[in-house]
């Protein structure tokens, strides 16, 4: 299958006065054309850092300190700012930031702010540009009359649709969505999820769907990548993670058992004692070992590599290789 | 003492809407009807869940119960006593009995206060404990109750030295220190990481059972509500549309709005990636300044008939043991089967 993105040994550190915070620490993964990769993890696990790093624009004081991000055969970490703007960002890979719907300019109509972005990137005359905007606004399920309106006249769900349209209208192959449904009500959440699924099919797009919510991920992601403390704990297909057999990494399975279920009466929900480690000073060995219920001696000293234990199923856990 | 600790009788909270010059001159008034006639009874010792989307009035209802604002109309009865309007002295006593846990554990604590200050401040305000030492002893006890042990380790810490979960424990300890009867918890776990969320809910339940407390749990999250609460009321645009025992309400939802909410919830099970979610609801929530006539849900309801679109809102009526619904067509909809799924 064609890969739209290949990430190898990516490291992103935040250089703070107390020392480097290893927010994304040596991770490798890929995305196939037309698939949605769900990136899931708790706050501080590096999922948003990963998203911005993929555009090669980490938030200061963050820096990409190593690795490769390969899009269309080019390592985008080697490109300069100008080339990135012109050829990569929003052209090949775009992002819907967390809370982006609140960053629309309040003084501009929707059409004006969309035009501004579009005409910066494309030499279109006004008529063509308007046509293209109209097409994308319709594509995300809104009618033309929203174009004349100001952001405050739109609901949260409508603004989120506009932001998604803006991520799409330069026709990228890959769209990163960072918590696109978190601030929305459940009914609107379901509508946005449906929209993303529809767009994926219609345009043969690839998505990275970043969220903290395992339940949402089950609805949207073909494959799921679970992050813990800057590392990948597990990557598996939707069936491998949510199916009968269940996930392999103890972090994933415990997190899943901590997720409340609506249609299943649970007597006692699980929880993981303790809290994630400080990434200024991550623990030796497996980063999860301090909270792991099935920790072994080896886990405290040696870091488990991410290994393919069955087809398309990668796990970083000493226990899981032992079971082979 | 009766087994009803709180009763709201047709409680309303209307906020005046901003008027333009024409409306100002003509004397026309408009209201934002945040809470528009809520009646409910909360039983002693239960966890009562109040659920709804943003803007449905659930937080305003919590604030009315906390007496952080005065209702525009209706009656609030606490322990058999009418507390709708209280003078300053009785309000002080009332607030000892009714406490609140806020949503954001990062914003609800003074950053310059150590845990011991956070906990002893309410004691000083209410004049409990003769000496500082006695108050600090009570503070240590409260920390033990919420499992921040050993308390000596935590008493000297500032809020920033605690994790989100620990802060929410401290916030719970702060409410417990006055030994209240009733606690309003407004989205207490929505900002806490999933892996520790259940831990906080367990702790809250343990405290509730050991101290015989009653909770009002306000949330938008149906899944935690089913897990945590005994009874649930679903609010829509300032009114309760359905109320019942948690399991009944979710497994046998009757109101079309509740059904829509339930079908919109994501569940962590496989095999749903390639199908779209069917949510049986139309359009978006109208503004509370402009509540539709008739059943307030009718513009979004897939089952609305002409009789739903005029007159008064349907009454909340008991249809099964303890299960209340405000919909005139719930029976017909039930007979139509599960086509909404």
XYZ file of C-alpha atoms in Angstrom:
665
model
C 0.000 0.000 0.000
C 1.152 3.533 -0.711
C 2.416 5.400 2.320
C 1.574 9.094 2.594
C 3.753 9.626 5.633
C 6.697 7.797 7.104
C 8.109 8.892 10.435
C 11.415 7.468 11.603
C 12.989 7.902 15.036
C 11.385 11.291 15.556
C 12.477 13.180 18.663
C 10.951 16.451 19.817
C 12.266 18.034 23.002
C 11.170 21.177 24.807
C 14.179 23.097 26.011
C 13.079 24.550 29.330
C 15.149 26.230 32.016
C 15.078 22.974 33.969
C 16.434 20.957 31.060
C 15.037 19.201 28.011
C 11.540 17.737 28.307
C 11.425 14.687 26.072
C 7.875 15.083 24.829
C 8.268 12.858 21.771
C 11.128 10.452 22.202
C 12.257 8.320 19.314
C 9.045 7.226 17.669
C 8.525 5.617 14.259
C 5.277 4.942 12.413
C 3.648 5.306 8.995
C 0.273 6.094 7.476
C -1.183 4.480 4.390
C -3.143 6.354 1.782
C -6.821 6.610 2.633
C -6.575 5.467 6.220
C -7.199 7.153 9.546
C -4.583 6.705 12.218
C -5.886 7.431 15.685
C -3.325 8.834 18.122
C -4.542 8.409 21.650
C -3.041 9.145 25.048
C -3.476 11.127 28.224
C -2.575 14.781 28.581
C 1.174 15.276 28.450
C 1.897 12.099 26.496
C 3.162 14.042 23.482
C 0.267 13.612 21.081
C -0.211 17.295 20.259
C 3.565 17.827 20.126
C 3.703 15.054 17.566
C 0.997 16.746 15.482
C 2.770 20.093 15.249
C 6.135 18.391 14.672
C 4.723 16.630 11.615
C 4.291 20.074 10.042
C 7.825 20.863 11.193
C 6.553 23.694 13.333
C 6.959 22.650 16.953
C 5.760 25.192 19.501
C 8.727 27.009 21.102
C 10.716 26.117 23.182
C 10.158 22.794 21.409
C 12.589 21.605 18.774
C 12.774 18.601 16.517
C 16.111 17.152 17.564
C 16.284 14.059 15.422
C 14.627 11.669 13.019
C 12.975 11.880 9.635
C 9.517 12.838 8.442
C 9.105 11.597 4.903
C 6.290 12.896 2.742
C 6.337 12.086 -0.988
C 9.930 10.875 -0.765
C 11.199 14.107 0.815
C 12.378 14.458 4.375
C 10.556 17.671 5.312
C 12.878 18.281 8.252
C 15.564 19.209 5.729
C 13.478 21.891 4.043
C 13.704 25.558 4.921
C 10.803 27.635 6.176
C 9.996 29.014 2.722
C 9.839 25.634 1.053
C 7.760 24.283 3.910
C 5.207 27.049 3.541
C 5.070 26.828 -0.176
C 5.123 23.106 -0.760
C 4.302 21.238 2.397
C 2.055 22.901 4.940
C -1.588 22.796 3.883
C -0.466 21.661 0.414
C 0.493 18.131 1.413
C -0.343 17.976 5.084
C -2.699 20.227 7.009
C -3.924 20.432 10.556
C -7.107 21.271 12.409
C -5.753 22.585 15.673
C -7.355 22.018 19.022
C -9.861 24.795 19.578
C -9.193 26.152 16.070
C -12.834 27.066 15.716
C -12.226 29.781 18.284
C -9.374 31.267 16.285
C -11.455 32.521 13.365
C -11.035 36.269 13.001
C -14.122 37.858 14.562
C -13.975 40.958 12.354
C -13.972 39.129 9.009
C -16.779 37.290 7.330
C -16.176 33.591 6.774
C -15.702 34.176 3.064
C -13.141 36.912 3.562
C -10.941 34.883 5.861
C -11.146 31.860 3.620
C -10.313 33.951 0.550
C -7.288 35.445 2.226
C -5.784 32.032 2.978
C -6.636 30.593 -0.404
C -5.267 33.440 -2.479
C -2.033 33.465 -0.503
C -1.391 29.956 -1.744
C -3.013 29.886 -5.165
C -3.013 32.348 -8.005
C -6.712 32.352 -8.595
C -8.842 35.246 -9.701
C -11.555 36.269 -7.326
C -14.301 34.401 -9.147
C -12.405 31.096 -9.201
C -11.436 31.482 -5.580
C -15.044 32.064 -4.565
C -16.133 29.035 -6.526
C -13.565 26.848 -4.811
C -14.581 28.136 -1.369
C -18.215 27.500 -2.115
C -17.418 23.962 -3.190
C -15.597 23.174 0.036
C -18.162 24.823 2.259
C -20.821 22.663 0.625
C -18.604 19.640 0.971
C -18.515 20.014 4.755
C -22.297 20.190 4.814
C -22.933 23.926 5.074
C -24.970 26.120 2.750
C -23.554 29.098 0.841
C -25.163 31.676 3.097
C -22.694 31.025 5.923
C -20.051 32.706 3.759
C -21.546 36.126 4.394
C -21.757 35.582 8.113
C -19.348 36.385 10.925
C -17.950 33.701 13.237
C -20.085 34.808 16.191
C -23.198 34.086 14.151
C -22.256 30.429 13.790
C -22.587 27.587 16.260
C -19.588 25.580 17.472
C -20.333 22.743 15.097
C -20.569 25.100 12.101
C -17.287 26.801 12.994
C -15.601 23.421 13.313
C -16.880 22.573 9.812
C -15.433 25.830 8.449
C -12.053 25.065 10.002
C -12.149 21.598 8.444
C -13.022 23.132 5.060
C -10.019 25.442 5.402
C -7.768 22.461 6.112
C -9.017 20.808 2.929
C -9.263 23.427 0.219
C -5.621 23.245 -0.850
C -6.167 19.529 -1.402
C -3.642 17.962 0.979
C -3.266 14.200 1.206
C -3.087 14.090 4.964
C -5.062 16.045 7.546
C -4.145 16.065 11.235
C -7.146 16.670 13.494
C -6.208 17.518 17.077
C -9.146 16.889 19.417
C -11.657 18.082 16.795
C -14.677 16.983 18.813
C -13.608 17.634 22.396
C -15.272 20.995 22.976
C -18.492 20.024 21.225
C -21.718 18.543 22.541
C -22.287 14.834 21.953
C -24.820 15.256 19.162
C -22.554 17.680 17.290
C -19.596 15.397 17.988
C -21.355 12.556 16.225
C -22.097 14.822 13.253
C -18.452 15.902 12.926
C -17.305 12.284 13.173
C -19.710 11.367 10.383
C -18.416 14.264 8.296
C -14.792 13.186 8.669
C -15.647 9.624 7.675
C -17.543 10.856 4.643
C -14.691 13.142 3.543
C -12.195 10.343 3.929
C -14.167 8.177 1.499
C -15.073 10.900 -0.980
C -11.607 12.426 -1.273
C -9.525 9.332 -0.456
C -7.868 11.338 2.307
C -5.683 10.146 5.140
C -6.294 11.438 8.627
C -4.418 11.540 11.880
C -7.065 11.800 14.560
C -5.555 12.904 17.880
C -7.674 12.542 20.998
C -7.589 11.451 24.617
C -10.817 9.515 24.202
C -10.543 5.823 23.357
C -14.268 5.611 22.691
C -14.203 8.252 19.928
C -11.185 6.580 18.387
C -13.127 3.319 18.073
C -15.564 5.105 15.761
C -13.075 6.791 13.447
C -9.671 5.133 13.352
C -8.623 2.257 11.097
C -5.485 1.856 13.141
C -4.799 3.142 16.638
C -1.492 4.312 18.029
C -1.366 4.537 21.812
C 1.197 6.906 23.280
C 2.475 6.992 26.810
C 5.017 9.479 28.153
C 6.459 10.399 24.767
C 6.715 6.844 23.474
C 4.540 4.540 21.421
C 3.113 1.829 23.647
C 1.115 0.005 21.007
C -0.088 0.264 17.409
C -2.878 -1.987 16.230
C -5.839 -2.167 13.897
C -9.280 -1.230 15.164
C -10.092 -4.931 15.580
C -6.874 -5.705 17.394
C -7.436 -2.927 19.920
C -11.204 -2.992 20.395
C -12.079 -6.533 19.307
C -12.675 -9.672 21.348
C -9.031 -10.424 21.959
C -8.338 -6.935 23.257
C -5.141 -4.892 23.267
C -1.815 -6.352 24.372
C -0.024 -3.556 26.169
C -1.037 -3.362 29.844
C -1.404 0.416 29.536
C -3.903 0.132 26.683
C -5.903 -2.641 28.300
C -6.076 -0.822 31.618
C -7.026 2.441 29.953
C -9.768 0.642 28.049
C -11.024 -0.881 31.281
C -11.086 2.616 32.802
C -13.360 3.921 30.052
C -16.959 4.012 31.264
C -19.403 2.245 28.974
C -22.900 3.459 28.301
C -24.525 0.202 27.318
C -22.777 -2.058 29.747
C -23.325 -2.037 33.466
C -19.931 -2.144 35.127
C -19.757 -2.811 38.847
C -16.368 -1.254 39.373
C -14.388 0.707 36.852
C -10.694 0.115 36.641
C -8.132 2.837 37.172
C -4.373 3.094 36.875
C -2.780 4.163 40.160
C -0.252 6.968 40.125
C 0.247 9.525 37.387
C 2.361 9.738 34.212
C 6.087 10.333 34.763
C 7.855 13.653 34.558
C 9.382 13.848 31.092
C 12.253 16.015 32.331
C 13.471 12.922 34.013
C 11.738 9.857 32.610
C 12.190 6.593 34.505
C 14.684 4.021 33.281
C 13.430 0.952 31.473
C 9.824 0.911 30.317
C 8.215 4.291 31.003
C 5.069 2.611 32.232
C 6.756 0.299 34.735
C 5.965 2.448 37.784
C 2.214 2.072 37.182
C 2.181 -1.309 35.506
C 0.237 -4.098 37.249
C 2.298 -6.847 35.592
C 5.772 -5.339 35.888
C 8.809 -7.634 35.728
C 12.386 -7.107 36.830
C 13.543 -6.523 33.272
C 11.038 -3.680 32.778
C 12.754 -1.543 35.403
C 16.092 -1.452 33.658
C 15.698 -2.219 29.957
C 13.536 -0.267 27.572
C 11.259 -2.491 25.470
C 11.523 -1.864 21.702
C 8.388 -1.513 19.550
C 8.064 -4.972 17.965
C 5.605 -6.403 15.477
C 4.051 -9.298 17.395
C 1.418 -10.176 14.811
C 0.558 -8.689 11.440
C 0.175 -4.884 11.795
C 0.247 -5.140 15.584
C 3.205 -3.445 17.257
C 3.793 -3.483 21.008
C 6.503 -2.141 23.279
C 6.254 -4.428 26.292
C 8.556 -7.173 27.557
C 5.588 -9.213 28.752
C 4.096 -9.341 25.302
C 7.178 -10.742 23.594
C 7.456 -13.396 26.298
C 3.981 -14.634 25.465
C 4.903 -15.344 21.907
C -36.636 13.690 58.753
C -38.233 12.923 55.454
C -36.339 11.062 52.824
C -36.414 14.004 50.427
C -33.459 16.293 51.088
C -34.023 18.764 48.260
C -37.107 19.738 46.410
C -37.332 22.197 43.565
C -40.832 23.369 42.737
C -41.186 24.939 39.328
C -37.922 26.845 39.746
C -37.097 29.440 37.106
C -34.118 31.615 36.409
C -34.575 34.193 33.678
C -31.816 36.585 32.757
C -32.693 39.871 31.061
C -31.467 39.902 27.450
C -29.679 42.868 25.997
C -32.125 45.210 24.311
C -31.637 47.408 21.305
C -32.713 51.030 21.302
C -36.127 50.341 19.805
C -36.929 47.729 22.408
C -35.626 50.015 25.138
C -37.893 52.876 24.058
C -40.944 50.736 23.571
C -40.349 49.116 26.964
C -40.219 45.662 25.433
C -38.424 43.095 27.589
C -36.800 39.896 26.495
C -35.584 37.098 28.687
C -33.026 34.374 28.408
C -34.796 31.505 30.063
C -31.832 29.521 31.383
C -33.928 27.504 33.800
C -37.565 27.471 32.890
C -39.637 25.566 35.394
C -37.658 22.731 36.926
C -39.325 20.500 39.497
C -37.505 17.614 41.095
C -37.003 15.791 44.361
C -33.607 14.539 45.457
C -33.694 11.750 48.019
C -31.430 11.622 51.015
C -28.338 9.512 50.391
C -28.629 9.229 46.630
C -26.451 10.433 43.793
C -28.641 12.411 41.461
C -27.328 13.104 37.976
C -28.327 16.177 35.991
C -27.459 15.754 32.349
C -27.634 17.927 29.287
C -25.741 19.687 26.545
C -24.036 23.020 27.045
C -26.547 25.794 27.522
C -29.336 23.559 28.786
C -29.334 25.175 32.231
C -27.779 22.376 34.265
C -25.037 24.538 35.769
C -27.510 27.349 36.485
C -29.671 24.829 38.343
C -26.602 23.853 40.379
C -25.910 27.503 41.154
C -29.515 28.052 42.222
C -29.239 25.124 44.609
C -25.948 26.507 45.927
C -27.741 29.829 46.418
C -25.114 31.560 44.342
C -28.031 33.270 42.637
C -31.657 33.889 43.444
C -34.340 32.142 41.403
C -36.725 34.328 39.414
C -39.647 32.159 40.418
C -40.468 28.925 42.188
C -39.515 27.379 45.480
C -36.467 25.560 46.799
C -36.973 23.352 49.818
C -34.049 21.905 51.749
C -34.645 19.511 54.644
C -38.278 20.570 54.775
C -37.414 24.245 55.060
C -38.119 26.854 52.387
C -34.728 28.269 51.433
C -35.798 30.180 48.322
C -34.894 33.484 49.914
C -32.586 33.604 52.918
C -31.157 36.417 54.998
C -27.420 36.648 55.439
C -27.226 34.757 58.699
C -29.306 31.812 57.565
C -27.482 31.769 54.250
C -24.253 31.183 56.174
C -25.777 28.191 57.942
C -27.196 26.913 54.680
C -23.807 27.018 52.998
C -22.335 24.879 55.748
C -24.765 22.162 54.766
C -24.571 22.538 51.010
C -21.135 22.531 49.421
C -19.775 22.444 45.919
C -16.968 20.739 43.962
C -16.047 22.724 40.878
C -15.082 21.539 37.440
C -11.616 22.972 37.109
C -9.299 21.896 39.920
C -6.634 24.218 38.523
C -8.728 27.356 38.797
C -10.733 26.663 41.934
C -7.868 26.974 44.389
C -5.851 29.982 45.475
C -2.309 29.374 44.175
C -0.842 31.106 47.227
C -2.628 28.784 49.642
C -1.116 25.602 50.963
C -3.458 22.636 51.343
C -3.741 23.408 55.036
C -4.878 26.967 54.252
C -7.357 25.726 51.673
C -8.857 23.424 54.276
C -8.809 25.666 57.342
C -10.226 28.754 55.632
C -13.818 27.472 55.636
C -13.414 26.508 59.305
C -12.301 30.023 60.197
C -15.155 31.569 58.224
C -17.702 29.425 60.003
C -15.988 29.721 63.381
C -15.362 26.012 63.811
C -12.535 24.797 66.043
C -11.183 26.689 68.993
C -7.549 26.888 68.041
C -5.358 26.699 65.004
C -4.085 23.317 66.135
C -7.608 21.955 66.365
C -8.453 23.238 62.908
C -5.332 21.691 61.480
C -6.279 18.413 63.049
C -9.639 18.581 61.279
C -7.821 19.393 58.048
C -5.631 16.304 58.431
C -8.740 14.186 59.012
C -10.378 15.526 55.885
C -7.278 14.636 53.862
C -7.412 11.120 55.230
C -11.038 10.823 54.193
C -10.111 11.559 50.571
C -7.055 9.261 50.725
C -4.394 11.929 50.494
C -2.242 10.035 52.954
C -0.199 10.507 54.985
C -1.777 13.939 55.523
C 1.466 15.469 56.834
C 2.917 15.029 53.341
C 0.161 17.069 51.769
C -0.752 19.761 54.312
C 2.195 21.957 53.367
C 1.827 21.641 49.602
C 0.592 24.316 47.246
C -1.939 23.492 44.538
C 0.719 23.487 41.818
C 2.544 20.704 43.633
C -0.438 18.398 43.195
C -1.612 16.462 40.143
C -5.090 17.033 38.724
C -6.477 14.036 40.557
C -4.890 15.081 43.835
C -6.320 18.574 43.455
C -9.784 17.206 42.942
C -9.290 15.137 46.112
C -8.267 18.278 47.950
C -11.318 20.078 46.556
C -13.468 17.239 47.869
C -11.737 17.447 51.265
C -12.519 21.173 51.325
C -16.204 20.490 50.861
C -16.205 17.704 53.475
C -14.529 19.696 56.198
C -17.756 21.482 57.134
C -19.543 18.093 57.304
C -22.271 19.068 54.850
C -25.353 16.992 54.009
C -25.376 17.807 50.346
C -22.700 18.300 47.718
C -23.115 19.775 44.253
C -20.429 18.366 41.947
C -20.321 20.227 38.631
C -18.382 18.101 36.109
C -15.882 17.059 38.785
C -13.932 14.652 36.581
C -14.217 16.148 33.115
C -10.755 17.721 33.338
C -9.089 14.702 34.871
C -7.207 12.150 32.844
C -9.092 9.029 31.965
C -6.701 6.709 33.786
C -7.384 8.436 37.114
C -10.999 9.492 36.538
C -12.451 6.287 37.942
C -10.212 6.609 40.983
C -11.762 9.985 41.829
C -15.280 8.691 41.260
C -14.573 5.727 43.567
C -13.252 8.041 46.229
C -16.311 10.292 45.944
C -18.613 7.292 46.227
C -16.787 5.930 49.248
C -16.982 9.250 51.021
C -20.649 9.533 50.112
C -21.434 6.120 51.550
C -19.372 6.426 54.703
C -20.683 9.892 55.541
C -24.222 9.432 54.279
C -23.984 12.323 51.838
C -26.230 13.241 48.952
C -24.716 14.383 45.662
C -26.014 16.343 42.748
C -23.739 15.292 39.906
C -23.921 17.706 36.984
C -22.422 16.459 33.724
C -22.720 16.182 29.980
C -21.262 12.694 30.006
C -23.900 9.967 29.964
C -21.381 7.165 30.390
C -19.958 8.351 33.707
C -23.459 9.296 34.845
C -24.704 5.765 34.320
C -21.759 4.451 36.242
C -21.818 6.939 39.090
C -25.418 7.965 39.741
C -28.571 6.372 41.116
C -31.047 8.561 39.267
C -30.685 10.821 36.240
C -32.642 13.808 34.967
C -32.104 14.943 31.374
C -32.437 18.672 30.757
C -33.174 20.384 27.472
C -33.426 24.169 27.130
C -34.132 24.817 30.792
C -36.594 22.010 31.424
C -36.367 18.397 32.501
C -37.558 16.152 29.663
C -36.936 12.770 31.256
C -36.048 11.460 34.681
C -35.597 7.987 36.119
C -33.296 5.394 37.636
C -29.964 5.460 35.821
C -30.222 1.992 34.274
C -33.879 2.411 33.259
C -33.262 5.795 31.740
C -30.443 4.580 29.542
C -31.693 1.103 28.677
C -35.318 2.139 28.254
C -35.106 5.771 27.216
C -38.483 7.124 26.140
C -38.015 10.770 25.222
C -36.774 11.322 21.660
C -34.128 13.728 22.948
C -32.702 11.213 25.410
C -32.687 8.620 22.656
C -30.743 10.964 20.383
C -28.205 11.692 23.111
C -27.704 8.007 23.798
C -27.217 7.132 20.152
C -24.600 9.887 19.799
C -22.342 8.489 22.527
C -19.225 6.684 21.286
C -18.393 3.282 22.699
C -14.986 1.616 22.646
C -15.955 -1.453 20.628
C -14.721 -2.579 17.224
C -16.505 -2.717 13.894
C -17.909 0.793 13.641
C -15.298 2.521 11.524
C -16.944 2.008 8.188
C -20.467 3.009 9.081
C -21.748 6.422 9.958
C -23.526 7.093 13.220
C -27.242 7.580 13.084
C -28.388 10.260 15.450
C -32.150 10.783 15.289
C -32.278 14.542 15.733
C -32.528 17.542 13.411
C -30.832 20.926 13.411
C -29.177 22.641 16.322
C -30.188 23.705 19.797
C -32.156 26.985 19.697
C -31.180 29.913 21.891
C -32.655 30.103 25.379
C -33.795 33.625 24.451
C -36.113 32.203 21.866
C -37.727 29.062 23.138
C -40.024 27.369 20.606
C -43.719 27.242 21.318
C -45.329 23.974 22.289
C -42.930 21.226 23.179
C -39.584 23.008 23.207
C -37.945 20.038 21.514
C -40.353 19.899 18.549
C -38.192 21.679 15.917
C -35.517 19.022 16.360
C -37.793 16.045 16.908
C -38.246 13.482 14.152
C -41.647 12.506 15.544
C -43.190 15.956 16.015
C -46.846 16.307 15.054
C -48.960 19.451 14.811
C -50.168 19.036 18.392
C -46.537 19.155 19.598
C -46.050 22.566 18.041
C -48.587 24.596 19.976
C -49.710 25.368 23.478
C -47.787 24.544 26.613
C -44.817 22.246 27.108
C -45.854 18.675 27.827
C -45.954 17.874 31.547
C -43.405 15.577 33.112
C -45.559 12.512 33.861
C -44.740 9.254 35.579
C -45.013 6.448 33.030
C -43.398 3.602 34.926
C -42.110 3.109 38.416
C -40.082 6.271 39.021
C -39.629 6.966 35.305
C -40.903 10.373 34.198
C -41.198 11.641 30.618
C -42.336 14.946 29.149
C -43.539 13.842 25.735
C -47.109 13.378 24.542
C -46.148 10.803 21.934
C -43.733 8.609 23.894
C -46.081 5.587 23.680
C -46.561 5.801 19.923
C -42.821 6.264 19.480
C -42.214 3.191 21.593
C -44.615 1.198 19.420
C -42.729 2.242 16.334
C -39.930 0.096 17.728
C -36.244 0.680 17.553
C -36.166 2.149 14.077
C -34.325 5.151 15.534
C -31.239 3.087 16.253
